């Protein structure tokens, strides 16, 4: 397996534009997480899914952020409209609860810059 | 509430010096704790988990339930150990909770 795949790797956009980040989890994993990484706040959990169903979105900063998981192999995180303070690295991670471990596997991240 | 605290944002040591990255946790019951490492501009990857009692790249971590700590240690730091280190534990509902992270800088 190629691991968790995120696209794009880098995104530069203007304030007010819509941004969509994409994630393909490891095949067979039933949990998917979206994290945001900044210098100030470290690694924050935004939202996570279990079997494609959102379980907890309390970390989503505001209504401008939304996430979907239409099937087991794909998820998106959308920011509309984007603001400069959204600039961060966004990580997707997945986990297989059937292994008995809670270890999560991370993608390479999407570095978002909003100017 | 489950919580992970890494009190140091930055730790700077010289090559060959001992390293200890601190992690304290708040958890009801018996926790399963992890250390993740992120080398420059790369993905986070699991370094070690406490239940395995393993040593990876010379790093070890012992769970101290009395002090609710899971500090990461290495007797002799190497320059290639320079990275961001995150302590983590599982939260309710299957999520993984991370600390703020500690940036380790090993100088030649």
PDB file of N, CA, C and O in Angstrom, chain B residues 18-97:
ATOM      1  N   UNK B  18      22.910  13.573  26.443  1.00  0.00           N
ATOM      2  CA  UNK B  18      21.644  12.859  26.665  1.00  0.00           C
ATOM      3  C   UNK B  18      20.456  13.761  26.376  1.00  0.00           C
ATOM      4  O   UNK B  18      20.528  14.983  26.507  1.00  0.00           O
ATOM      5  N   UNK B  19      19.359  13.117  25.986  1.00  0.00           N
ATOM      6  CA  UNK B  19      18.141  13.849  25.642  1.00  0.00           C
ATOM      7  C   UNK B  19      16.976  13.269  26.429  1.00  0.00           C
ATOM      8  O   UNK B  19      16.855  12.055  26.556  1.00  0.00           O
ATOM      9  N   UNK B  20      16.127  14.166  26.926  1.00  0.00           N
ATOM     10  CA  UNK B  20      14.867  13.737  27.531  1.00  0.00           C
ATOM     11  C   UNK B  20      13.774  14.705  27.100  1.00  0.00           C
ATOM     12  O   UNK B  20      13.815  15.886  27.426  1.00  0.00           O
ATOM     13  N   UNK B  21      12.814  14.191  26.353  1.00  0.00           N
ATOM     14  CA  UNK B  21      11.656  14.992  25.957  1.00  0.00           C
ATOM     15  C   UNK B  21      10.505  14.611  26.866  1.00  0.00           C
ATOM     16  O   UNK B  21      10.114  13.451  26.950  1.00  0.00           O
ATOM     17  N   UNK B  22       9.940  15.622  27.509  1.00  0.00           N
ATOM     18  CA  UNK B  22       8.934  15.358  28.532  1.00  0.00           C
ATOM     19  C   UNK B  22       7.518  15.263  27.962  1.00  0.00           C
ATOM     20  O   UNK B  22       7.149  15.988  27.029  1.00  0.00           O
ATOM     21  N   UNK B  23       6.768  14.345  28.560  1.00  0.00           N
ATOM     22  CA  UNK B  23       5.358  14.178  28.210  1.00  0.00           C
ATOM     23  C   UNK B  23       4.605  13.808  29.474  1.00  0.00           C
ATOM     24  O   UNK B  23       4.962  12.846  30.154  1.00  0.00           O
ATOM     25  N   UNK B  24       3.583  14.566  29.791  1.00  0.00           N
ATOM     26  CA  UNK B  24       2.680  14.224  30.889  1.00  0.00           C
ATOM     27  C   UNK B  24       1.274  14.077  30.327  1.00  0.00           C
ATOM     28  O   UNK B  24       0.909  14.738  29.358  1.00  0.00           O
ATOM     29  N   UNK B  25       0.509  13.208  30.965  1.00  0.00           N
ATOM     30  CA  UNK B  25      -0.819  12.931  30.424  1.00  0.00           C
ATOM     31  C   UNK B  25      -1.862  12.936  31.514  1.00  0.00           C
ATOM     32  O   UNK B  25      -1.564  12.797  32.699  1.00  0.00           O
ATOM     33  N   UNK B  26      -3.092  13.089  31.082  1.00  0.00           N
ATOM     34  CA  UNK B  26      -4.251  12.982  31.951  1.00  0.00           C
ATOM     35  C   UNK B  26      -5.189  11.975  31.300  1.00  0.00           C
ATOM     36  O   UNK B  26      -5.595  12.155  30.146  1.00  0.00           O
ATOM     37  N   UNK B  27      -5.493  10.906  32.040  1.00  0.00           N
ATOM     38  CA  UNK B  27      -6.272   9.815  31.429  1.00  0.00           C
ATOM     39  C   UNK B  27      -6.919   8.971  32.513  1.00  0.00           C
ATOM     40  O   UNK B  27      -6.286   8.683  33.529  1.00  0.00           O
ATOM     41  N   UNK B  28      -8.151   8.577  32.296  1.00  0.00           N
ATOM     42  CA  UNK B  28      -8.836   7.675  33.225  1.00  0.00           C
ATOM     43  C   UNK B  28      -8.602   6.240  32.791  1.00  0.00           C
ATOM     44  O   UNK B  28      -8.922   5.882  31.667  1.00  0.00           O
ATOM     45  N   UNK B  29      -8.019   5.451  33.655  1.00  0.00           N
ATOM     46  CA  UNK B  29      -7.761   4.064  33.293  1.00  0.00           C
ATOM     47  C   UNK B  29      -6.326   3.856  32.868  1.00  0.00           C
ATOM     48  O   UNK B  29      -5.442   4.646  33.193  1.00  0.00           O
ATOM     49  N   UNK B  30      -6.084   2.777  32.144  1.00  0.00           N
ATOM     50  CA  UNK B  30      -4.725   2.465  31.686  1.00  0.00           C
ATOM     51  C   UNK B  30      -4.524   2.995  30.277  1.00  0.00           C
ATOM     52  O   UNK B  30      -5.148   2.505  29.340  1.00  0.00           O
ATOM     53  N   UNK B  31      -3.670   3.973  30.116  1.00  0.00           N
ATOM     54  CA  UNK B  31      -3.509   4.571  28.789  1.00  0.00           C
ATOM     55  C   UNK B  31      -2.594   3.752  27.885  1.00  0.00           C
ATOM     56  O   UNK B  31      -1.768   2.977  28.355  1.00  0.00           O
ATOM     57  N   UNK B  32      -2.778   3.961  26.593  1.00  0.00           N
ATOM     58  CA  UNK B  32      -1.858   3.438  25.588  1.00  0.00           C
ATOM     59  C   UNK B  32      -1.162   4.657  25.003  1.00  0.00           C
ATOM     60  O   UNK B  32      -1.804   5.494  24.380  1.00  0.00           O
ATOM     61  N   UNK B  33       0.126   4.791  25.209  1.00  0.00           N
ATOM     62  CA  UNK B  33       0.825   6.018  24.825  1.00  0.00           C
ATOM     63  C   UNK B  33       1.784   5.787  23.677  1.00  0.00           C
ATOM     64  O   UNK B  33       2.344   4.691  23.518  1.00  0.00           O
ATOM     65  N   UNK B  34       1.972   6.831  22.887  1.00  0.00           N
ATOM     66  CA  UNK B  34       2.816   6.778  21.699  1.00  0.00           C
ATOM     67  C   UNK B  34       3.738   7.989  21.646  1.00  0.00           C
ATOM     68  O   UNK B  34       3.410   9.048  22.168  1.00  0.00           O
ATOM     69  N   UNK B  35       4.844   7.806  20.953  1.00  0.00           N
ATOM     70  CA  UNK B  35       5.656   8.933  20.501  1.00  0.00           C
ATOM     71  C   UNK B  35       5.707   8.873  18.980  1.00  0.00           C
ATOM     72  O   UNK B  35       6.024   7.827  18.393  1.00  0.00           O
ATOM     73  N   UNK B  36       5.393  10.040  18.375  1.00  0.00           N
ATOM     74  CA  UNK B  36       5.505  10.201  16.936  1.00  0.00           C
ATOM     75  C   UNK B  36       6.647  11.173  16.650  1.00  0.00           C
ATOM     76  O   UNK B  36       6.920  12.082  17.441  1.00  0.00           O
ATOM     77  N   UNK B  37       7.274  11.000  15.484  1.00  0.00           N
ATOM     78  CA  UNK B  37       8.352  11.891  15.093  1.00  0.00           C
ATOM     79  C   UNK B  37       8.048  12.449  13.702  1.00  0.00           C
ATOM     80  O   UNK B  37       7.460  11.765  12.867  1.00  0.00           O
ATOM     81  N   UNK B  38       8.415  13.699  13.501  1.00  0.00           N
ATOM     82  CA  UNK B  38       8.238  14.336  12.195  1.00  0.00           C
ATOM     83  C   UNK B  38       9.551  14.988  11.806  1.00  0.00           C
ATOM     84  O   UNK B  38       9.942  16.018  12.385  1.00  0.00           O
ATOM     85  N   UNK B  39      10.262  14.375  10.852  1.00  0.00           N
ATOM     86  CA  UNK B  39      11.464  14.988  10.325  1.00  0.00           C
ATOM     87  C   UNK B  39      11.072  16.121   9.388  1.00  0.00           C
ATOM     88  O   UNK B  39       9.940  16.182   8.925  1.00  0.00           O
ATOM     89  N   UNK B  40      12.045  16.967   9.107  1.00  0.00           N
ATOM     90  CA  UNK B  40      11.748  18.220   8.418  1.00  0.00           C
ATOM     91  C   UNK B  40      10.846  18.037   7.208  1.00  0.00           C
ATOM     92  O   UNK B  40      11.185  17.330   6.267  1.00  0.00           O
ATOM     93  N   UNK B  41       9.662  18.653   7.265  1.00  0.00           N
ATOM     94  CA  UNK B  41       8.721  18.688   6.147  1.00  0.00           C
ATOM     95  C   UNK B  41       8.291  17.300   5.676  1.00  0.00           C
ATOM     96  O   UNK B  41       7.976  17.123   4.500  1.00  0.00           O
ATOM     97  N   UNK B  42       8.292  16.345   6.589  1.00  0.00           N
ATOM     98  CA  UNK B  42       7.824  15.007   6.240  1.00  0.00           C
ATOM     99  C   UNK B  42       6.587  14.663   7.050  1.00  0.00           C
ATOM    100  O   UNK B  42       6.143  15.429   7.885  1.00  0.00           O
ATOM    101  N   UNK B  43       6.041  13.509   6.775  1.00  0.00           N
ATOM    102  CA  UNK B  43       4.846  13.085   7.496  1.00  0.00           C
ATOM    103  C   UNK B  43       5.203  12.643   8.907  1.00  0.00           C
ATOM    104  O   UNK B  43       6.344  12.273   9.179  1.00  0.00           O
ATOM    105  N   UNK B  44       4.234  12.708   9.792  1.00  0.00           N
ATOM    106  CA  UNK B  44       4.426  12.144  11.121  1.00  0.00           C
ATOM    107  C   UNK B  44       4.497  10.624  10.999  1.00  0.00           C
ATOM    108  O   UNK B  44       3.727  10.019  10.242  1.00  0.00           O
ATOM    109  N   UNK B  45       5.373  10.038  11.756  1.00  0.00           N
ATOM    110  CA  UNK B  45       5.467   8.582  11.764  1.00  0.00           C
ATOM    111  C   UNK B  45       5.659   8.100  13.200  1.00  0.00           C
ATOM    112  O   UNK B  45       6.248   8.800  14.030  1.00  0.00           O
ATOM    113  N   UNK B  46       5.140   6.915  13.446  1.00  0.00           N
ATOM    114  CA  UNK B  46       5.230   6.367  14.785  1.00  0.00           C
ATOM    115  C   UNK B  46       6.676   6.057  15.116  1.00  0.00           C
ATOM    116  O   UNK B  46       7.380   5.408  14.337  1.00  0.00           O
ATOM    117  N   UNK B  47       7.118   6.505  16.274  1.00  0.00           N
ATOM    118  CA  UNK B  47       8.469   6.203  16.734  1.00  0.00           C
ATOM    119  C   UNK B  47       8.432   4.981  17.646  1.00  0.00           C
ATOM    120  O   UNK B  47       9.133   4.006  17.413  1.00  0.00           O
ATOM    121  N   UNK B  48       7.596   5.052  18.676  1.00  0.00           N
ATOM    122  CA  UNK B  48       7.440   3.884  19.521  1.00  0.00           C
ATOM    123  C   UNK B  48       6.146   3.977  20.320  1.00  0.00           C
ATOM    124  O   UNK B  48       5.560   5.043  20.471  1.00  0.00           O
ATOM    125  N   UNK B  49       5.700   2.814  20.790  1.00  0.00           N
ATOM    126  CA  UNK B  49       4.497   2.730  21.628  1.00  0.00           C
ATOM    127  C   UNK B  49       4.886   2.046  22.924  1.00  0.00           C
ATOM    128  O   UNK B  49       5.731   1.146  22.925  1.00  0.00           O
ATOM    129  N   UNK B  50       4.285   2.460  24.007  1.00  0.00           N
ATOM    130  CA  UNK B  50       4.768   1.982  25.310  1.00  0.00           C
ATOM    131  C   UNK B  50       4.507   0.504  25.517  1.00  0.00           C
ATOM    132  O   UNK B  50       5.276  -0.167  26.186  1.00  0.00           O
ATOM    133  N   UNK B  51       3.444  -0.034  24.921  1.00  0.00           N
ATOM    134  CA  UNK B  51       3.120  -1.427  25.182  1.00  0.00           C
ATOM    135  C   UNK B  51       4.132  -2.365  24.533  1.00  0.00           C
ATOM    136  O   UNK B  51       4.239  -3.522  24.921  1.00  0.00           O
ATOM    137  N   UNK B  52       4.884  -1.870  23.568  1.00  0.00           N
ATOM    138  CA  UNK B  52       5.867  -2.712  22.914  1.00  0.00           C
ATOM    139  C   UNK B  52       7.168  -2.783  23.693  1.00  0.00           C
ATOM    140  O   UNK B  52       7.982  -3.670  23.453  1.00  0.00           O
ATOM    141  N   UNK B  53       7.373  -1.811  24.570  1.00  0.00           N
ATOM    142  CA  UNK B  53       8.613  -1.760  25.381  1.00  0.00           C
ATOM    143  C   UNK B  53       9.845  -1.900  24.495  1.00  0.00           C
ATOM    144  O   UNK B  53      10.760  -2.662  24.796  1.00  0.00           O
ATOM    145  N   UNK B  54       9.841  -1.198  23.386  1.00  0.00           N
ATOM    146  CA  UNK B  54      10.925  -1.346  22.429  1.00  0.00           C
ATOM    147  C   UNK B  54      11.833  -0.124  22.468  1.00  0.00           C
ATOM    148  O   UNK B  54      11.503   0.902  23.024  1.00  0.00           O
ATOM    149  N   UNK B  55      12.977  -0.277  21.840  1.00  0.00           N
ATOM    150  CA  UNK B  55      13.906   0.839  21.656  1.00  0.00           C
ATOM    151  C   UNK B  55      14.062   1.048  20.163  1.00  0.00           C
ATOM    152  O   UNK B  55      14.422   0.128  19.434  1.00  0.00           O
ATOM    153  N   UNK B  56      13.719   2.236  19.716  1.00  0.00           N
ATOM    154  CA  UNK B  56      13.793   2.547  18.297  1.00  0.00           C
ATOM    155  C   UNK B  56      14.780   3.688  18.102  1.00  0.00           C
ATOM    156  O   UNK B  56      14.663   4.731  18.758  1.00  0.00           O
ATOM    157  N   UNK B  57      15.756   3.483  17.241  1.00  0.00           N
ATOM    158  CA  UNK B  57      16.785   4.502  16.959  1.00  0.00           C
ATOM    159  C   UNK B  57      17.445   4.980  18.247  1.00  0.00           C
ATOM    160  O   UNK B  57      17.847   6.138  18.368  1.00  0.00           O
ATOM    161  N   UNK B  58      17.529   4.100  19.222  1.00  0.00           N
ATOM    162  CA  UNK B  58      18.176   4.427  20.482  1.00  0.00           C
ATOM    163  C   UNK B  58      17.290   5.114  21.491  1.00  0.00           C
ATOM    164  O   UNK B  58      17.702   5.381  22.615  1.00  0.00           O
ATOM    165  N   UNK B  59      16.040   5.407  21.097  1.00  0.00           N
ATOM    166  CA  UNK B  59      15.081   6.048  21.984  1.00  0.00           C
ATOM    167  C   UNK B  59      14.302   5.007  22.788  1.00  0.00           C
ATOM    168  O   UNK B  59      13.953   3.961  22.273  1.00  0.00           O
ATOM    169  N   UNK B  60      14.044   5.363  24.027  1.00  0.00           N
ATOM    170  CA  UNK B  60      13.167   4.561  24.885  1.00  0.00           C
ATOM    171  C   UNK B  60      12.211   5.497  25.614  1.00  0.00           C
ATOM    172  O   UNK B  60      12.479   6.700  25.748  1.00  0.00           O
ATOM    173  N   UNK B  61      11.112   4.925  26.068  1.00  0.00           N
ATOM    174  CA  UNK B  61      10.161   5.706  26.865  1.00  0.00           C
ATOM    175  C   UNK B  61       9.501   4.762  27.850  1.00  0.00           C
ATOM    176  O   UNK B  61       9.049   3.687  27.462  1.00  0.00           O
ATOM    177  N   UNK B  62       9.462   5.175  29.083  1.00  0.00           N
ATOM    178  CA  UNK B  62       8.845   4.354  30.126  1.00  0.00           C
ATOM    179  C   UNK B  62       7.612   5.054  30.666  1.00  0.00           C
ATOM    180  O   UNK B  62       7.637   6.245  30.978  1.00  0.00           O
ATOM    181  N   UNK B  63       6.563   4.271  30.788  1.00  0.00           N
ATOM    182  CA  UNK B  63       5.330   4.808  31.341  1.00  0.00           C
ATOM    183  C   UNK B  63       5.427   4.824  32.860  1.00  0.00           C
ATOM    184  O   UNK B  63       5.685   3.787  33.477  1.00  0.00           O
ATOM    185  N   UNK B  64       5.257   5.985  33.447  1.00  0.00           N
ATOM    186  CA  UNK B  64       5.269   6.133  34.896  1.00  0.00           C
ATOM    187  C   UNK B  64       3.872   6.566  35.328  1.00  0.00           C
ATOM    188  O   UNK B  64       3.510   7.734  35.230  1.00  0.00           O
ATOM    189  N   UNK B  65       3.095   5.596  35.796  1.00  0.00           N
ATOM    190  CA  UNK B  65       1.693   5.892  36.132  1.00  0.00           C
ATOM    191  C   UNK B  65       1.595   6.794  37.356  1.00  0.00           C
ATOM    192  O   UNK B  65       0.677   7.603  37.467  1.00  0.00           O
ATOM    193  N   UNK B  66       2.540   6.663  38.271  1.00  0.00           N
ATOM    194  CA  UNK B  66       2.503   7.506  39.465  1.00  0.00           C
ATOM    195  C   UNK B  66       2.678   8.974  39.136  1.00  0.00           C
ATOM    196  O   UNK B  66       2.000   9.835  39.697  1.00  0.00           O
ATOM    197  N   UNK B  67       3.570   9.251  38.200  1.00  0.00           N
ATOM    198  CA  UNK B  67       3.810  10.635  37.795  1.00  0.00           C
ATOM    199  C   UNK B  67       3.030  11.004  36.540  1.00  0.00           C
ATOM    200  O   UNK B  67       3.171  12.121  36.040  1.00  0.00           O
ATOM    201  N   UNK B  68       2.245  10.089  36.030  1.00  0.00           N
ATOM    202  CA  UNK B  68       1.502  10.248  34.760  1.00  0.00           C
ATOM    203  C   UNK B  68       2.417  10.849  33.700  1.00  0.00           C
ATOM    204  O   UNK B  68       2.114  11.894  33.093  1.00  0.00           O
ATOM    205  N   UNK B  69       3.542  10.192  33.483  1.00  0.00           N
ATOM    206  CA  UNK B  69       4.502  10.691  32.511  1.00  0.00           C
ATOM    207  C   UNK B  69       4.923   9.579  31.556  1.00  0.00           C
ATOM    208  O   UNK B  69       4.816   8.378  31.872  1.00  0.00           O
ATOM    209  N   UNK B  70       5.400  10.002  30.400  1.00  0.00           N
ATOM    210  CA  UNK B  70       5.891   9.078  29.369  1.00  0.00           C
ATOM    211  C   UNK B  70       7.014   9.789  28.641  1.00  0.00           C
ATOM    212  O   UNK B  70       6.937  10.086  27.458  1.00  0.00           O
ATOM    213  N   UNK B  71       8.082  10.059  29.350  1.00  0.00           N
ATOM    214  CA  UNK B  71       9.187  10.831  28.794  1.00  0.00           C
ATOM    215  C   UNK B  71      10.003  10.005  27.808  1.00  0.00           C
ATOM    216  O   UNK B  71      10.265   8.824  28.030  1.00  0.00           O
ATOM    217  N   UNK B  72      10.452  10.654  26.751  1.00  0.00           N
ATOM    218  CA  UNK B  72      11.261  10.010  25.714  1.00  0.00           C
ATOM    219  C   UNK B  72      12.736  10.309  25.977  1.00  0.00           C
ATOM    220  O   UNK B  72      13.106  11.471  26.160  1.00  0.00           O
ATOM    221  N   UNK B  73      13.553   9.256  25.959  1.00  0.00           N
ATOM    222  CA  UNK B  73      14.952   9.439  26.320  1.00  0.00           C
ATOM    223  C   UNK B  73      15.888   8.796  25.313  1.00  0.00           C
ATOM    224  O   UNK B  73      15.546   7.803  24.675  1.00  0.00           O
ATOM    225  N   UNK B  74      17.050   9.401  25.211  1.00  0.00           N
ATOM    226  CA  UNK B  74      18.120   8.814  24.409  1.00  0.00           C
ATOM    227  C   UNK B  74      19.436   9.208  25.064  1.00  0.00           C
ATOM    228  O   UNK B  74      19.647  10.380  25.369  1.00  0.00           O
ATOM    229  N   UNK B  75      20.332   8.257  25.307  1.00  0.00           N
ATOM    230  CA  UNK B  75      21.543   8.567  26.052  1.00  0.00           C
ATOM    231  C   UNK B  75      22.528   9.454  25.289  1.00  0.00           C
ATOM    232  O   UNK B  75      23.220  10.270  25.898  1.00  0.00           O
ATOM    233  N   UNK B  76      22.588   9.292  23.959  1.00  0.00           N
ATOM    234  CA  UNK B  76      23.557  10.052  23.170  1.00  0.00           C
ATOM    235  C   UNK B  76      22.869  10.571  21.910  1.00  0.00           C
ATOM    236  O   UNK B  76      22.634   9.809  20.970  1.00  0.00           O
ATOM    237  N   UNK B  77      22.565  11.848  21.879  1.00  0.00           N
ATOM    238  CA  UNK B  77      21.841  12.427  20.747  1.00  0.00           C
ATOM    239  C   UNK B  77      22.722  12.500  19.503  1.00  0.00           C
ATOM    240  O   UNK B  77      23.931  12.742  19.590  1.00  0.00           O
ATOM    241  N   UNK B  78      22.083  12.292  18.344  1.00  0.00           N
ATOM    242  CA  UNK B  78      22.748  12.413  17.055  1.00  0.00           C
ATOM    243  C   UNK B  78      22.103  13.547  16.270  1.00  0.00           C
ATOM    244  O   UNK B  78      20.933  13.879  16.483  1.00  0.00           O
ATOM    245  N   UNK B  79      22.857  14.123  15.333  1.00  0.00           N
ATOM    246  CA  UNK B  79      22.312  15.241  14.560  1.00  0.00           C
ATOM    247  C   UNK B  79      21.056  14.834  13.805  1.00  0.00           C
ATOM    248  O   UNK B  79      20.135  15.645  13.648  1.00  0.00           O
ATOM    249  N   UNK B  80      21.008  13.593  13.348  1.00  0.00           N
ATOM    250  CA  UNK B  80      19.838  13.136  12.590  1.00  0.00           C
ATOM    251  C   UNK B  80      18.597  12.952  13.459  1.00  0.00           C
ATOM    252  O   UNK B  80      17.512  12.675  12.936  1.00  0.00           O
ATOM    253  N   UNK B  81      18.746  13.129  14.766  1.00  0.00           N
ATOM    254  CA  UNK B  81      17.575  13.078  15.655  1.00  0.00           C
ATOM    255  C   UNK B  81      16.812  14.402  15.654  1.00  0.00           C
ATOM    256  O   UNK B  81      15.711  14.487  16.215  1.00  0.00           O
ATOM    257  N   UNK B  82      17.384  15.413  15.064  1.00  0.00           N
ATOM    258  CA  UNK B  82      16.700  16.715  15.006  1.00  0.00           C
ATOM    259  C   UNK B  82      15.378  16.559  14.274  1.00  0.00           C
ATOM    260  O   UNK B  82      15.335  16.136  13.118  1.00  0.00           O
ATOM    261  N   UNK B  83      14.303  16.899  14.958  1.00  0.00           N
ATOM    262  CA  UNK B  83      12.953  16.698  14.410  1.00  0.00           C
ATOM    263  C   UNK B  83      11.936  17.248  15.402  1.00  0.00           C
ATOM    264  O   UNK B  83      12.295  17.714  16.488  1.00  0.00           O
ATOM    265  N   UNK B  84      10.683  17.126  15.017  1.00  0.00           N
ATOM    266  CA  UNK B  84       9.570  17.475  15.894  1.00  0.00           C
ATOM    267  C   UNK B  84       9.051  16.180  16.506  1.00  0.00           C
ATOM    268  O   UNK B  84       8.845  15.195  15.779  1.00  0.00           O
ATOM    269  N   UNK B  85       8.839  16.167  17.795  1.00  0.00           N
ATOM    270  CA  UNK B  85       8.386  14.970  18.484  1.00  0.00           C
ATOM    271  C   UNK B  85       7.042  15.240  19.160  1.00  0.00           C
ATOM    272  O   UNK B  85       6.881  16.242  19.859  1.00  0.00           O
ATOM    273  N   UNK B  86       6.109  14.323  18.945  1.00  0.00           N
ATOM    274  CA  UNK B  86       4.783  14.448  19.525  1.00  0.00           C
ATOM    275  C   UNK B  86       4.466  13.233  20.387  1.00  0.00           C
ATOM    276  O   UNK B  86       4.649  12.093  19.952  1.00  0.00           O
ATOM    277  N   UNK B  87       3.952  13.496  21.556  1.00  0.00           N
ATOM    278  CA  UNK B  87       3.434  12.454  22.432  1.00  0.00           C
ATOM    279  C   UNK B  87       1.930  12.358  22.179  1.00  0.00           C
ATOM    280  O   UNK B  87       1.276  13.385  21.933  1.00  0.00           O
ATOM    281  N   UNK B  88       1.374  11.147  22.233  1.00  0.00           N
ATOM    282  CA  UNK B  88      -0.047  10.993  21.908  1.00  0.00           C
ATOM    283  C   UNK B  88      -0.671   9.866  22.710  1.00  0.00           C
ATOM    284  O   UNK B  88       0.013   8.919  23.127  1.00  0.00           O
ATOM    285  N   UNK B  89      -1.987   9.987  22.922  1.00  0.00           N
ATOM    286  CA  UNK B  89      -2.739   8.893  23.527  1.00  0.00           C
ATOM    287  C   UNK B  89      -4.128   8.841  22.904  1.00  0.00           C
ATOM    288  O   UNK B  89      -4.594   9.827  22.322  1.00  0.00           O
ATOM    289  N   UNK B  90      -4.800   7.699  22.995  1.00  0.00           N
ATOM    290  CA  UNK B  90      -6.138   7.584  22.406  1.00  0.00           C
ATOM    291  C   UNK B  90      -7.172   8.298  23.247  1.00  0.00           C
ATOM    292  O   UNK B  90      -7.134   8.249  24.478  1.00  0.00           O
ATOM    293  N   UNK B  91      -8.081   8.994  22.569  1.00  0.00           N
ATOM    294  CA  UNK B  91      -9.184   9.645  23.256  1.00  0.00           C
ATOM    295  C   UNK B  91     -10.472   8.867  23.068  1.00  0.00           C
ATOM    296  O   UNK B  91     -10.483   7.810  22.438  1.00  0.00           O
ATOM    297  N   UNK B  92     -11.544   9.419  23.583  1.00  0.00           N
ATOM    298  CA  UNK B  92     -12.842   8.761  23.450  1.00  0.00           C
ATOM    299  C   UNK B  92     -13.253   8.674  21.990  1.00  0.00           C
ATOM    300  O   UNK B  92     -12.976   9.571  21.208  1.00  0.00           O
ATOM    301  N   UNK B  93     -13.906   7.602  21.666  1.00  0.00           N
ATOM    302  CA  UNK B  93     -14.438   7.483  20.318  1.00  0.00           C
ATOM    303  C   UNK B  93     -13.435   7.068  19.274  1.00  0.00           C
ATOM    304  O   UNK B  93     -13.746   7.078  18.087  1.00  0.00           O
ATOM    305  N   UNK B  94     -12.227   6.700  19.687  1.00  0.00           N
ATOM    306  CA  UNK B  94     -11.246   6.205  18.725  1.00  0.00           C
ATOM    307  C   UNK B  94     -10.293   7.240  18.183  1.00  0.00           C
ATOM    308  O   UNK B  94      -9.470   6.940  17.319  1.00  0.00           O
ATOM    309  N   UNK B  95     -10.380   8.474  18.646  1.00  0.00           N
ATOM    310  CA  UNK B  95      -9.462   9.485  18.126  1.00  0.00           C
ATOM    311  C   UNK B  95      -8.115   9.419  18.825  1.00  0.00           C
ATOM    312  O   UNK B  95      -7.965   8.744  19.849  1.00  0.00           O
ATOM    313  N   UNK B  96      -7.132  10.112  18.270  1.00  0.00           N
ATOM    314  CA  UNK B  96      -5.782  10.163  18.832  1.00  0.00           C
ATOM    315  C   UNK B  96      -5.499  11.607  19.231  1.00  0.00           C
ATOM    316  O   UNK B  96      -5.615  12.514  18.416  1.00  0.00           O
ATOM    317  N   UNK B  97      -5.148  11.793  20.498  1.00  0.00           N
ATOM    318  CA  UNK B  97      -4.904  13.141  21.022  1.00  0.00           C
ATOM    319  C   UNK B  97      -3.404  13.369  21.101  1.00  0.00           C
ATOM    320  O   UNK B  97      -2.673  12.546  21.671  1.00  0.00           O
TER     321      UNK B  97
END
